[in-house]
mmCIF file of C-alpha atoms in Angstrom:
data_model
loop_
_atom_site.group_PDB
_atom_site.id
_atom_site.type_symbol
_atom_site.label_atom_id
_atom_site.label_comp_id
_atom_site.label_asym_id
_atom_site.label_seq_id
_atom_site.Cartn_x
_atom_site.Cartn_y
_atom_site.Cartn_z
ATOM 1 C CA MET A 15 125.961 98.902 94.979
ATOM 2 C CA VAL A 16 125.472 101.209 92.002
ATOM 3 C CA ASP A 17 128.947 100.343 90.704
ATOM 4 C CA ILE A 18 128.199 96.607 90.945
ATOM 5 C CA LEU A 19 124.951 96.997 89.009
ATOM 6 C CA THR A 20 126.741 99.083 86.382
ATOM 7 C CA GLN A 21 129.477 96.458 86.134
ATOM 8 C CA LEU A 22 126.894 93.715 85.548
ATOM 9 C CA GLN A 23 124.766 95.789 83.177
ATOM 10 C CA GLY A 24 126.115 93.870 80.213
ATOM 11 C CA LEU A 25 124.304 90.735 81.414
ATOM 12 C CA VAL A 26 121.099 92.411 80.250
ATOM 13 C CA GLY A 27 122.588 92.723 76.785
ATOM 14 C CA VAL A 28 123.763 89.101 76.778
ATOM 15 C CA ALA A 29 120.271 87.900 77.694
ATOM 16 C CA LEU A 30 118.600 90.142 75.108
ATOM 17 C CA VAL A 31 120.912 89.061 72.290
ATOM 18 C CA LEU A 32 120.483 85.364 73.070
ATOM 19 C CA LEU A 33 116.705 85.765 73.352
ATOM 20 C CA LEU A 34 116.587 87.544 69.999
ATOM 21 C CA CYS A 35 118.645 84.854 68.268
ATOM 22 C CA TRP A 36 116.518 82.075 69.755
ATOM 23 C CA SER A 37 113.247 83.862 68.894
ATOM 24 C CA ILE A 38 114.122 83.962 65.174
ATOM 25 C CA SER A 39 115.542 80.436 65.157
ATOM 26 C CA GLU A 40 114.614 78.039 62.379
ATOM 27 C CA ASN A 41 113.942 75.432 65.058
ATOM 28 C CA ARG A 42 113.501 76.716 68.617
ATOM 29 C CA LYS A 43 113.206 73.199 69.996
ATOM 30 C CA GLY A 44 116.464 72.199 68.362
ATOM 31 C CA ARG A 45 118.600 74.712 70.235
ATOM 32 C CA PRO A 46 121.869 73.508 71.796
ATOM 33 C CA SER A 47 121.839 72.235 75.365
ATOM 34 C CA TRP A 48 122.013 74.722 78.209
ATOM 35 C CA ARG A 49 125.351 73.176 79.137
ATOM 36 C CA TRP A 50 126.796 73.918 75.682
ATOM 37 C CA ILE A 51 125.381 77.472 75.708
ATOM 38 C CA ALA A 52 126.966 78.059 79.110
ATOM 39 C CA LEU A 53 130.240 76.614 77.795
ATOM 40 C CA ALA A 54 130.242 78.977 74.796
ATOM 41 C CA LEU A 55 129.515 81.995 76.995
ATOM 42 C CA ALA A 56 132.191 80.900 79.460
ATOM 43 C CA ALA A 57 134.710 80.557 76.623
ATOM 44 C CA GLN A 58 133.952 84.093 75.504
ATOM 45 C CA LEU A 59 134.135 85.506 79.033
ATOM 46 C CA LEU A 60 137.371 83.625 79.728
ATOM 47 C CA LEU A 61 138.944 85.001 76.555
ATOM 48 C CA ALA A 62 137.893 88.515 77.547
ATOM 49 C CA LEU A 63 139.318 88.102 81.056
ATOM 50 C CA LEU A 64 142.596 86.580 79.882
ATOM 51 C CA ILE A 65 143.263 89.035 77.072
ATOM 52 C CA VAL A 66 142.020 92.257 78.628
ATOM 53 C CA ARG A 67 142.729 91.745 82.350
ATOM 54 C CA VAL A 68 145.867 89.554 82.510
ATOM 55 C CA PRO A 69 148.820 91.927 82.007
ATOM 56 C CA ALA A 70 151.214 89.305 80.624
ATOM 57 C CA ILE A 71 148.760 88.162 77.946
ATOM 58 C CA TRP A 72 147.759 91.730 77.105
ATOM 59 C CA ASP A 73 151.416 92.685 76.760
ATOM 60 C CA ALA A 74 151.907 89.757 74.374
ATOM 61 C CA VAL A 75 148.888 90.802 72.282
ATOM 62 C CA THR A 76 149.989 94.432 72.143
ATOM 63 C CA LEU A 77 153.404 93.439 70.835
ATOM 64 C CA ALA A 78 151.619 93.619 67.507
ATOM 65 C CA ASN A 79 151.589 97.399 67.946
ATOM 66 C CA HIS A 80 155.327 97.475 67.252
ATOM 67 C CA ALA A 81 154.898 95.463 64.064
ATOM 68 C CA VAL A 82 152.037 97.697 62.939
ATOM 69 C CA SER A 83 154.081 100.826 63.662
ATOM 70 C CA ALA A 84 156.893 99.441 61.526
ATOM 71 C CA ILE A 85 154.452 98.666 58.689
ATOM 72 C CA GLU A 86 152.953 102.166 59.003
ATOM 73 C CA ARG A 87 156.376 103.816 58.726
ATOM 74 C CA ALA A 88 157.337 101.629 55.786
ATOM 75 C CA THR A 89 154.024 102.323 54.031
ATOM 76 C CA LEU A 90 154.455 106.045 54.545
ATOM 77 C CA VAL A 91 157.813 105.867 52.766
ATOM 78 C CA GLY A 92 156.146 104.338 49.713
ATOM 79 C CA SER A 93 153.070 106.578 49.749
ATOM 80 C CA SER A 94 155.099 109.760 50.235
ATOM 81 C CA TYR A 95 157.323 108.796 47.292
ATOM 82 C CA MET A 96 154.308 108.142 45.093
ATOM 83 C CA PHE A 97 151.958 110.925 46.255
ATOM 84 C CA GLY A 98 154.339 113.515 47.654
ATOM 85 C CA TYR A 99 153.092 115.638 50.550
ATOM 86 C CA LEU A 100 149.577 114.217 50.056
ATOM 87 C CA GLY A 101 151.059 110.827 50.952
ATOM 88 C CA GLY A 102 152.949 112.065 53.994
ATOM 89 C CA ALA A 103 156.090 113.709 52.580
ATOM 90 C CA PRO A 104 157.187 117.089 54.011
ATOM 91 C CA LEU A 105 155.016 119.967 52.878
ATOM 92 C CA PRO A 106 156.533 122.228 50.190
ATOM 93 C CA PHE A 107 155.056 125.267 51.935
ATOM 94 C CA ALA A 108 154.798 126.630 55.469
ATOM 95 C CA LEU A 109 151.610 126.162 57.472
ATOM 96 C CA PRO A 110 150.118 128.888 59.650
ATOM 97 C CA GLU A 111 151.350 128.633 63.224
ATOM 98 C CA GLY A 112 149.368 126.176 65.315
ATOM 99 C CA THR A 113 147.935 124.159 62.401
ATOM 100 C CA GLN A 114 148.655 120.510 61.616
ATOM 101 C CA PRO A 115 149.566 118.998 58.220
ATOM 102 C CA PRO A 116 146.469 117.639 56.453
ATOM 103 C CA LEU A 117 145.665 113.944 56.835
ATOM 104 C CA VAL A 118 144.630 112.565 53.446
ATOM 105 C CA ILE A 119 143.007 109.205 54.241
ATOM 106 C CA ALA A 120 143.179 107.827 50.693
ATOM 107 C CA PHE A 121 146.917 108.475 50.362
ATOM 108 C CA GLN A 122 148.239 108.141 53.922
ATOM 109 C CA ILE A 123 146.105 105.490 55.676
ATOM 110 C CA LEU A 124 144.420 103.303 53.071
ATOM 111 C CA PRO A 125 147.723 102.256 51.399
ATOM 112 C CA LEU A 126 148.210 100.103 54.520
ATOM 113 C CA ILE A 127 145.686 97.725 52.946
ATOM 114 C CA ILE A 128 147.926 97.174 49.924
ATOM 115 C CA VAL A 129 151.119 96.646 51.929
ATOM 116 C CA PHE A 130 149.562 94.313 54.488
ATOM 117 C CA SER A 131 147.807 92.330 51.761
ATOM 118 C CA ALA A 132 151.195 91.667 50.158
ATOM 119 C CA ILE A 133 152.713 90.733 53.532
ATOM 120 C CA SER A 134 149.770 88.405 54.276
ATOM 121 C CA ALA A 135 150.188 86.636 50.933
ATOM 122 C CA LEU A 136 153.895 86.162 51.656
ATOM 123 C CA LEU A 137 153.177 84.773 55.135
ATOM 124 C CA TRP A 138 150.600 82.434 53.608
ATOM 125 C CA HIS A 139 153.117 81.185 51.062
ATOM 126 C CA TRP A 140 155.689 80.600 53.798
ATOM 127 C CA GLY A 141 153.122 78.640 55.828
ATOM 128 C CA VAL A 142 152.957 81.018 58.812
ATOM 129 C CA LEU A 143 149.291 81.918 58.372
ATOM 130 C CA ARG A 144 148.347 78.336 57.562
ATOM 131 C CA ARG A 145 149.817 77.137 60.854
ATOM 132 C CA ALA A 146 148.049 79.938 62.751
ATOM 133 C CA ILE A 147 144.722 78.998 61.145
ATOM 134 C CA ALA A 148 145.296 75.334 62.006
ATOM 135 C CA GLY A 149 145.944 76.310 65.641
ATOM 136 C CA ILE A 150 142.678 78.247 65.968
ATOM 137 C CA ASP A 151 140.839 75.427 64.188
ATOM 138 C CA TRP A 152 142.180 72.932 66.745
ATOM 139 C CA ALA A 153 141.265 75.183 69.695
ATOM 140 C CA LEU A 154 137.674 75.705 68.528
ATOM 141 C CA ARG A 155 137.160 72.001 67.892
ATOM 142 C CA ARG A 156 138.498 71.089 71.336
ATOM 143 C CA ALA A 157 136.693 73.829 73.253
ATOM 144 C CA LEU A 158 133.266 73.858 71.574
ATOM 145 C CA GLY A 159 133.142 70.531 69.752
ATOM 146 C CA VAL A 160 132.527 72.113 66.346
ATOM 147 C CA SER A 161 133.244 70.325 63.088
ATOM 148 C CA GLY A 162 136.553 70.776 61.314
ATOM 149 C CA GLU A 163 134.938 72.970 58.666
ATOM 150 C CA VAL A 164 133.600 75.433 61.240
ATOM 151 C CA GLY A 165 136.900 75.439 63.118
ATOM 152 C CA LEU A 166 138.735 76.057 59.857
ATOM 153 C CA ALA A 167 136.385 78.943 59.038
ATOM 154 C CA GLY A 168 137.043 80.448 62.464
ATOM 155 C CA GLY A 169 140.788 80.264 61.983
ATOM 156 C CA ALA A 170 140.730 81.581 58.426
ATOM 157 C CA THR A 171 138.456 84.539 59.104
ATOM 158 C CA MET A 172 140.891 85.874 61.719
ATOM 159 C CA PHE A 173 143.370 86.593 58.940
ATOM 160 C CA LEU A 174 141.483 86.500 55.646
ATOM 161 C CA GLY A 175 138.576 88.499 54.274
ATOM 162 C CA VAL A 176 135.016 87.894 53.092
ATOM 163 C CA VAL A 177 136.228 86.584 49.732
ATOM 164 C CA GLU A 178 139.391 84.719 50.797
ATOM 165 C CA THR A 179 137.863 82.703 53.667
ATOM 166 C CA PRO A 180 135.372 80.836 51.429
ATOM 167 C CA LEU A 181 138.305 79.986 49.134
ATOM 168 C CA VAL A 182 139.943 78.130 52.026
ATOM 169 C CA LEU A 183 136.660 76.216 52.526
ATOM 170 C CA ARG A 184 136.102 75.651 48.824
ATOM 171 C CA GLY A 185 136.452 71.861 48.943
ATOM 172 C CA ALA A 186 133.955 71.552 51.802
ATOM 173 C CA LEU A 187 131.256 74.033 50.773
ATOM 174 C CA SER A 188 129.224 71.519 48.807
ATOM 175 C CA ARG A 189 129.177 68.893 51.589
ATOM 176 C CA MET A 190 128.819 71.105 54.668
ATOM 177 C CA SER A 191 125.573 70.805 56.605
ATOM 178 C CA ARG A 192 123.229 73.786 56.589
ATOM 179 C CA ALA A 193 124.061 74.510 60.238
ATOM 180 C CA ASP A 194 127.808 74.466 59.602
ATOM 181 C CA LEU A 195 127.493 76.565 56.456
ATOM 182 C CA PHE A 196 125.603 79.186 58.413
ATOM 183 C CA ALA A 197 128.131 79.032 61.262
ATOM 184 C CA ALA A 198 130.931 79.692 58.765
ATOM 185 C CA MET A 199 129.022 82.647 57.292
ATOM 186 C CA SER A 200 128.388 84.027 60.785
ATOM 187 C CA LEU A 201 132.066 83.732 61.696
ATOM 188 C CA ILE A 202 133.034 85.678 58.576
ATOM 189 C CA MET A 203 130.524 88.412 59.447
ATOM 190 C CA ALA A 204 131.565 88.673 63.110
ATOM 191 C CA THR A 205 135.307 89.271 62.590
ATOM 192 C CA ILE A 206 137.647 91.395 60.495
ATOM 193 C CA SER A 207 140.582 90.342 58.321
ATOM 194 C CA GLY A 208 144.178 91.208 59.075
ATOM 195 C CA ALA A 209 144.374 94.025 56.518
ATOM 196 C CA LEU A 210 141.197 95.672 57.795
ATOM 197 C CA LEU A 211 142.286 95.105 61.390
ATOM 198 C CA ILE A 212 145.396 97.198 60.853
ATOM 199 C CA LEU A 213 143.436 99.846 58.958
ATOM 200 C CA TYR A 214 140.824 100.197 61.692
ATOM 201 C CA ALA A 215 143.391 100.186 64.486
ATOM 202 C CA THR A 216 145.377 102.918 62.756
ATOM 203 C CA THR A 217 142.209 104.984 62.402
ATOM 204 C CA LEU A 218 141.425 104.623 66.129
ATOM 205 C CA SER A 219 144.966 105.055 67.431
ATOM 206 C CA LYS A 220 144.506 108.708 68.374
ATOM 207 C CA VAL A 221 141.507 107.999 70.643
ATOM 208 C CA LEU A 222 142.254 104.430 71.811
ATOM 209 C CA PRO A 223 145.739 103.462 73.038
ATOM 210 C CA ASP A 224 146.891 99.995 71.937
ATOM 211 C CA ALA A 225 144.100 99.918 69.352
ATOM 212 C CA ILE A 226 145.694 97.018 67.452
ATOM 213 C CA GLY A 227 145.556 94.854 70.585
ATOM 214 C CA HIS A 228 141.880 95.651 71.059
ATOM 215 C CA MET A 229 141.119 94.792 67.422
ATOM 216 C CA ILE A 230 142.853 91.403 67.778
ATOM 217 C CA ALA A 231 141.067 90.756 71.079
ATOM 218 C CA ALA A 232 137.679 91.668 69.595
ATOM 219 C CA SER A 233 138.003 89.184 66.738
ATOM 220 C CA LEU A 234 139.190 86.399 69.055
ATOM 221 C CA ILE A 235 136.395 86.962 71.578
ATOM 222 C CA SER A 236 133.837 87.036 68.752
ATOM 223 C CA LEU A 237 134.705 83.511 67.559
ATOM 224 C CA PRO A 238 132.755 81.592 70.240
ATOM 225 C CA ALA A 239 130.055 84.281 70.160
ATOM 226 C CA ALA A 240 129.482 83.782 66.425
ATOM 227 C CA ILE A 241 129.301 80.005 66.806
ATOM 228 C CA LEU A 242 126.831 80.397 69.681
ATOM 229 C CA VAL A 243 124.409 82.714 67.893
ATOM 230 C CA ALA A 244 124.687 80.623 64.708
ATOM 231 C CA ARG A 245 123.709 77.467 66.595
ATOM 232 C CA LEU A 246 120.757 79.273 68.169
ATOM 233 C CA MET A 247 119.490 80.659 64.862
ATOM 234 C CA VAL A 248 120.136 77.625 62.630
ATOM 235 C CA PRO A 249 120.396 74.468 64.754
ATOM 236 C CA GLY A 250 121.311 71.228 63.082
ATOM 237 C CA GLU A 251 123.769 68.406 62.740
ATOM 238 C CA ALA A 252 127.456 69.078 62.162
ATOM 239 C CA SER A 253 129.146 68.169 58.901
ATOM 240 C CA PRO A 254 130.205 64.514 58.591
ATOM 241 C CA SER A 255 133.966 65.186 58.775
ATOM 242 C CA THR A 256 135.658 65.777 62.102
ATOM 243 C CA SER A 257 138.704 67.758 61.021
ATOM 244 C CA GLY A 258 139.080 70.620 58.598
ATOM 245 C CA ALA A 259 140.938 70.096 55.352
ATOM 246 C CA LEU A 260 142.709 73.258 54.274
ATOM 247 C CA ASP A 261 141.877 73.883 50.613
ATOM 248 C CA GLU A 262 144.427 76.362 49.326
ATOM 249 C CA GLY A 263 142.793 76.546 45.902
ATOM 250 C CA GLU A 264 143.360 79.993 44.444
ATOM 251 C CA LEU A 265 145.480 80.955 47.464
ATOM 252 C CA ARG A 266 148.426 78.897 46.239
ATOM 253 C CA TYR A 267 151.448 80.929 45.131
ATOM 254 C CA ASP A 268 154.289 79.740 42.915
ATOM 255 C CA SER A 269 157.014 81.694 44.717
ATOM 256 C CA SER A 270 157.607 84.478 47.199
ATOM 257 C CA ILE A 271 157.712 87.009 44.367
ATOM 258 C CA ASP A 272 154.422 85.654 43.021
ATOM 259 C CA ALA A 273 152.889 85.990 46.493
ATOM 260 C CA ILE A 274 154.029 89.616 46.778
ATOM 261 C CA VAL A 275 152.772 90.534 43.288
ATOM 262 C CA ARG A 276 149.393 88.814 43.632
ATOM 263 C CA GLY A 277 148.964 89.991 47.212
ATOM 264 C CA THR A 278 149.630 93.539 46.062
ATOM 265 C CA ALA A 279 147.059 93.189 43.265
ATOM 266 C CA ASP A 280 144.468 91.833 45.707
ATOM 267 C CA GLY A 281 145.243 94.640 48.123
ATOM 268 C CA MET A 282 144.838 97.186 45.350
ATOM 269 C CA GLN A 283 141.363 95.868 44.601
ATOM 270 C CA LEU A 284 140.413 96.136 48.275
ATOM 271 C CA PHE A 285 141.986 99.612 48.452
ATOM 272 C CA LEU A 286 139.830 100.820 45.556
ATOM 273 C CA ALA A 287 136.756 99.069 46.954
ATOM 274 C CA VAL A 288 137.161 100.807 50.332
ATOM 275 C CA ILE A 289 137.557 104.193 48.641
ATOM 276 C CA GLY A 290 134.464 103.557 46.524
ATOM 277 C CA VAL A 291 132.389 102.381 49.479
ATOM 278 C CA ILE A 292 133.351 105.396 51.589
ATOM 279 C CA ILE A 293 132.476 107.840 48.794
ATOM 280 C CA VAL A 294 129.129 106.174 48.114
ATOM 281 C CA VAL A 295 128.233 105.757 51.792
ATOM 282 C CA PHE A 296 128.943 109.380 52.620
ATOM 283 C CA ALA A 297 126.950 110.467 49.565
ATOM 284 C CA LEU A 298 123.960 108.281 50.475
ATOM 285 C CA VAL A 299 124.005 109.442 54.088
ATOM 286 C CA ASN A 300 124.039 113.052 52.934
ATOM 287 C CA LEU A 301 121.118 112.418 50.578
ATOM 288 C CA VAL A 302 119.093 110.841 53.383
ATOM 289 C CA ASP A 303 120.029 113.697 55.718
ATOM 290 C CA GLN A 304 118.828 116.207 53.132
ATOM 291 C CA MET A 305 115.455 114.456 53.043
ATOM 292 C CA LEU A 306 115.273 114.200 56.829
ATOM 293 C CA ALA A 307 116.037 117.914 57.087
ATOM 294 C CA LEU A 308 112.515 118.536 55.783
ATOM 295 C CA LEU A 309 111.131 117.171 59.067
ATOM 296 C CA PRO A 310 110.513 119.449 62.062
ATOM 297 C CA LEU A 311 113.517 120.179 64.293
ATOM 298 C CA VAL A 312 113.998 117.996 67.351
ATOM 299 C CA GLU A 313 115.480 119.791 70.370
ATOM 300 C CA GLY A 314 116.418 122.633 68.075
ATOM 301 C CA GLN A 315 118.461 120.443 65.700
ATOM 302 C CA PRO A 316 117.567 118.763 62.388
ATOM 303 C CA VAL A 317 116.916 115.035 62.266
ATOM 304 C CA THR A 318 119.817 113.127 60.697
ATOM 305 C CA LEU A 319 120.410 109.471 59.918
ATOM 306 C CA ARG A 320 122.996 109.221 62.690
ATOM 307 C CA ARG A 321 120.632 110.781 65.240
ATOM 308 C CA ALA A 322 117.891 108.354 64.154
ATOM 309 C CA PHE A 323 120.257 105.397 64.592
ATOM 310 C CA GLY A 324 121.216 106.764 67.988
ATOM 311 C CA TRP A 325 117.627 106.915 69.199
ATOM 312 C CA LEU A 326 116.794 103.490 67.784
ATOM 313 C CA LEU A 327 119.831 101.602 69.108
ATOM 314 C CA ALA A 328 120.458 103.513 72.344
ATOM 315 C CA PRO A 329 118.590 100.870 74.430
ATOM 316 C CA LEU A 330 120.738 98.095 72.947
ATOM 317 C CA MET A 331 123.990 99.938 73.656
ATOM 318 C CA TRP A 332 122.818 100.662 77.213
ATOM 319 C CA ALA A 333 122.079 96.961 77.647
ATOM 320 C CA LEU A 334 125.631 96.167 76.535
ATOM 321 C CA GLY A 335 126.996 98.371 79.333
ATOM 322 C CA VAL A 336 127.273 101.884 77.868
ATOM 323 C CA PRO A 337 125.965 104.583 80.274
ATOM 324 C CA TRP A 338 122.537 105.890 79.250
ATOM 325 C CA ASP A 339 123.705 109.443 78.612
ATOM 326 C CA GLN A 340 126.295 108.062 76.149
ATOM 327 C CA ALA A 341 124.048 105.411 74.570
ATOM 328 C CA PRO A 342 122.662 107.607 71.742
ATOM 329 C CA ALA A 343 126.185 108.372 70.493
ATOM 330 C CA ALA A 344 127.119 104.676 70.686
ATOM 331 C CA GLY A 345 123.831 103.687 69.035
ATOM 332 C CA ALA A 346 124.495 106.031 66.109
ATOM 333 C CA LEU A 347 127.869 104.355 65.576
ATOM 334 C CA MET A 348 126.361 100.870 65.797
ATOM 335 C CA GLY A 349 123.687 101.772 63.253
ATOM 336 C CA THR A 350 126.286 103.216 60.900
ATOM 337 C CA LYS A 351 128.290 99.999 61.154
ATOM 338 C CA ALA A 352 125.377 97.603 60.645
ATOM 339 C CA ILE A 353 123.630 99.406 57.791
ATOM 340 C CA LEU A 354 126.459 101.247 56.071
ATOM 341 C CA ASN A 355 130.046 100.253 56.837
ATOM 342 C CA GLU A 356 132.174 99.550 59.909
ATOM 343 C CA TYR A 357 135.081 101.672 58.677
ATOM 344 C CA VAL A 358 132.806 104.691 58.368
ATOM 345 C CA ALA A 359 131.667 103.963 61.935
ATOM 346 C CA TYR A 360 135.279 103.832 63.121
ATOM 347 C CA LEU A 361 136.022 107.078 61.304
ATOM 348 C CA ASP A 362 133.104 108.638 63.178
ATOM 349 C CA LEU A 363 134.297 107.096 66.449
ATOM 350 C CA SER A 364 137.770 108.573 65.979
ATOM 351 C CA ASN A 365 136.188 112.023 65.743
ATOM 352 C CA VAL A 366 133.591 111.880 68.540
ATOM 353 C CA PRO A 367 133.921 114.644 71.156
ATOM 354 C CA ALA A 368 135.990 113.666 74.172
ATOM 355 C CA ASP A 369 132.965 113.835 76.481
ATOM 356 C CA ALA A 370 130.672 111.743 74.242
ATOM 357 C CA LEU A 371 132.028 108.392 75.489
ATOM 358 C CA ASN A 372 133.991 107.656 78.641
ATOM 359 C CA GLY A 373 136.794 105.114 78.663
ATOM 360 C CA ARG A 374 134.566 102.114 79.373
ATOM 361 C CA GLY A 375 131.896 103.227 76.902
ATOM 362 C CA LEU A 376 134.573 103.694 74.247
ATOM 363 C CA LEU A 377 135.874 100.148 74.791
ATOM 364 C CA ILE A 378 132.419 98.553 74.664
ATOM 365 C CA THR A 379 131.550 100.459 71.499
ATOM 366 C CA THR A 380 134.885 99.642 69.844
ATOM 367 C CA TYR A 381 134.411 95.916 70.422
ATOM 368 C CA ALA A 382 130.733 95.983 69.386
ATOM 369 C CA LEU A 383 131.706 97.594 66.068
ATOM 370 C CA CYS A 384 134.432 95.056 65.269
ATOM 371 C CA GLY A 385 132.972 92.954 62.469
ATOM 372 C CA VAL A 386 132.128 93.230 58.777
ATOM 373 C CA ALA A 387 128.406 92.527 59.214
ATOM 374 C CA ASN A 388 126.959 95.170 56.922
ATOM 375 C CA LEU A 389 124.639 94.888 53.947
ATOM 376 C CA ALA A 390 127.412 95.235 51.366
ATOM 377 C CA SER A 391 129.282 92.305 52.944
ATOM 378 C CA VAL A 392 126.128 90.193 52.728
ATOM 379 C CA GLY A 393 126.033 90.636 48.963
ATOM 380 C CA LEU A 394 129.746 89.931 48.615
ATOM 381 C CA LEU A 395 129.541 86.770 50.758
ATOM 382 C CA ILE A 396 126.529 85.403 48.862
ATOM 383 C CA SER A 397 128.215 86.102 45.533
ATOM 384 C CA THR A 398 131.486 84.448 46.568
ATOM 385 C CA ILE A 399 130.017 81.260 48.046
ATOM 386 C CA GLY A 400 127.433 81.059 45.259
ATOM 387 C CA THR A 401 130.239 81.140 42.698
ATOM 388 C CA LEU A 402 132.335 78.514 44.503
ATOM 389 C CA ALA A 403 129.336 76.219 45.181
ATOM 390 C CA PRO A 404 126.663 77.006 42.557
ATOM 391 C CA GLU A 405 124.399 74.207 43.783
ATOM 392 C CA ARG A 406 124.009 76.030 47.119
ATOM 393 C CA ARG A 407 123.519 79.547 45.756
ATOM 394 C CA ALA A 408 119.800 79.681 46.651
ATOM 395 C CA GLU A 409 120.440 78.310 50.141
ATOM 396 C CA VAL A 410 123.236 80.800 50.797
ATOM 397 C CA ALA A 411 121.054 83.659 49.551
ATOM 398 C CA GLY A 412 118.369 82.617 52.010
ATOM 399 C CA LEU A 413 120.905 82.654 54.846
ATOM 400 C CA GLY A 414 122.438 86.019 53.889
ATOM 401 C CA ILE A 415 120.377 88.380 56.030
ATOM 402 C CA LYS A 416 120.429 85.857 58.879
ATOM 403 C CA SER A 417 124.236 85.897 58.787
ATOM 404 C CA TRP A 418 124.106 89.716 58.934
ATOM 405 C CA ILE A 419 121.966 89.495 62.074
ATOM 406 C CA ALA A 420 124.235 86.810 63.537
ATOM 407 C CA GLY A 421 127.390 88.826 62.870
ATOM 408 C CA ASN A 422 126.004 91.920 64.565
ATOM 409 C CA ALA A 423 124.632 89.842 67.443
ATOM 410 C CA ALA A 424 128.044 88.225 67.975
ATOM 411 C CA SER A 425 129.787 91.615 67.969
ATOM 412 C CA ALA A 426 127.213 92.901 70.459
ATOM 413 C CA LEU A 427 127.917 89.928 72.735
ATOM 414 C CA THR A 428 131.634 90.720 72.522
ATOM 415 C CA GLY A 429 130.965 94.325 73.526
ATOM 416 C CA ALA A 430 128.897 93.148 76.486
ATOM 417 C CA MET A 431 131.602 90.700 77.618
ATOM 418 C CA VAL A 432 134.257 93.407 77.503
ATOM 419 C CA GLY A 433 131.990 95.650 79.552
ATOM 420 C CA LEU A 434 131.645 92.888 82.149
ATOM 421 C CA VAL A 435 135.416 92.594 82.619
ATOM 422 C CA THR A 436 136.255 96.322 82.384
ATOM 423 C CA PRO A 437 136.147 98.140 85.742
ATOM 424 C CA VAL A 438 133.592 100.921 86.127
#
C-alpha cells in the first residue's frame, strides 16, 4: 500500500502545478475544456511510458549515446591539440598515485557546444533538421490541435536555442495570436537545444547512465506540458493559419562550408556566454552566501542560498515524487535552475553525495531541471522577439515572467510524469 501511494505521489504535483497555472490565468473562465486538458496530460503520460518503459523505444532513443560519444572523442582531439593537457591531452608530468587527471570544464566539456553547433548548422543546411522539425510540428498539430505556428515552435525548440527558434518563426511573429505567441515562448522555456542537451548529458554521465537519452526524453515529454500550462495561463484563440510555414531567414546557408563556419561562430558565442554566465552566477551566489553567513547558524551550519532554495522548494519536489528526506536537496537544485542557471544546477547534481538522491529521486530531479526557464533566458527571449517583431515588444515583455513560470511548471509536470512511470 505504501509503495502504491509513493508511486502515485506525483499526482499531487500534477494537480498543484495545474492549479497554480489556472489561478494566475489571464482568463480563468476561458480555460481549455476538461477533455482537452485530459488529452494533453494523457499525451505526456503516454510519451513517458513509451520512452522510459518500452525497451525497444528506449534502446532507439539511447542510440544517440553512441553519436554523442563519437562527438565527445572528436571534440577532445581538437581541444587537446589547442589547449594541451588542459584540453584533455596526456599530462606532461606524473600524478601522485591514486589521483585523477584534472577536469577543466572550459577546455574539455564546453567545446562540445562549438562542435555540435557546427554539426547542427550542417544538418540544417542539408535539410535533416528541417524535416525533423516538420515531423514534430505535424505530430503536435494532430495530437493537440494546435496551430501550425505553435507546432513549428515545438519542433524547432527541440533542436534550436532561445535565439534561433524565434528566427524560424520570424514570418509569423507579427500575426500570431497572443495565446499562440505565449505558447511558443513557453515551449522555448520548457526545453533545451541540441547543443545544450549534449553538454548537460555529458555533465551528468558519471551519475546518470544513458544521460543523453533522458535529456531527449525530457524535452519530448515537456512539449505537451508546455502547451498545456500555456493554454491555462493565457487562453485565447489560435492563430488564423493552420499549418506552420518554416521561415529560414537568417538560418539559410550558402554552402556546407558556410554552414560549418557560421555554425562554429554561433557556437563560439554560446561557448563564451556559458563561461561568462557560470563565472557570474558562482560569484553572485558566493556574495549572497557571504551575506547570509551573518545570520545565526541553523542546525549548526550557516544559511546558504542553496539551503534556502531547498527549504522553500522541498514541498514542491516532494509533490513531484521525490522522497521527503531527499526533497531539500532536490529543491536546492530546482531553485538554482529557476533563478540562476540550469547548467549550474546540473553541475551541482553531478556532484551531489551518492546518498542525497536515490535512483528514482535522481530521475525526477533530472527531468524537472531540463529546461532553460531562468531569468537570464527571459531577457534573451524578450530581446530576440522584440527585435524580430518590434511592434510586439511591449506585449512580449509583459509575457516574459509568465513564460518563465510556464517553463518551470512544464518541467515540473515532466518530472512528476516520470515519477509516475518509474517503479518505486
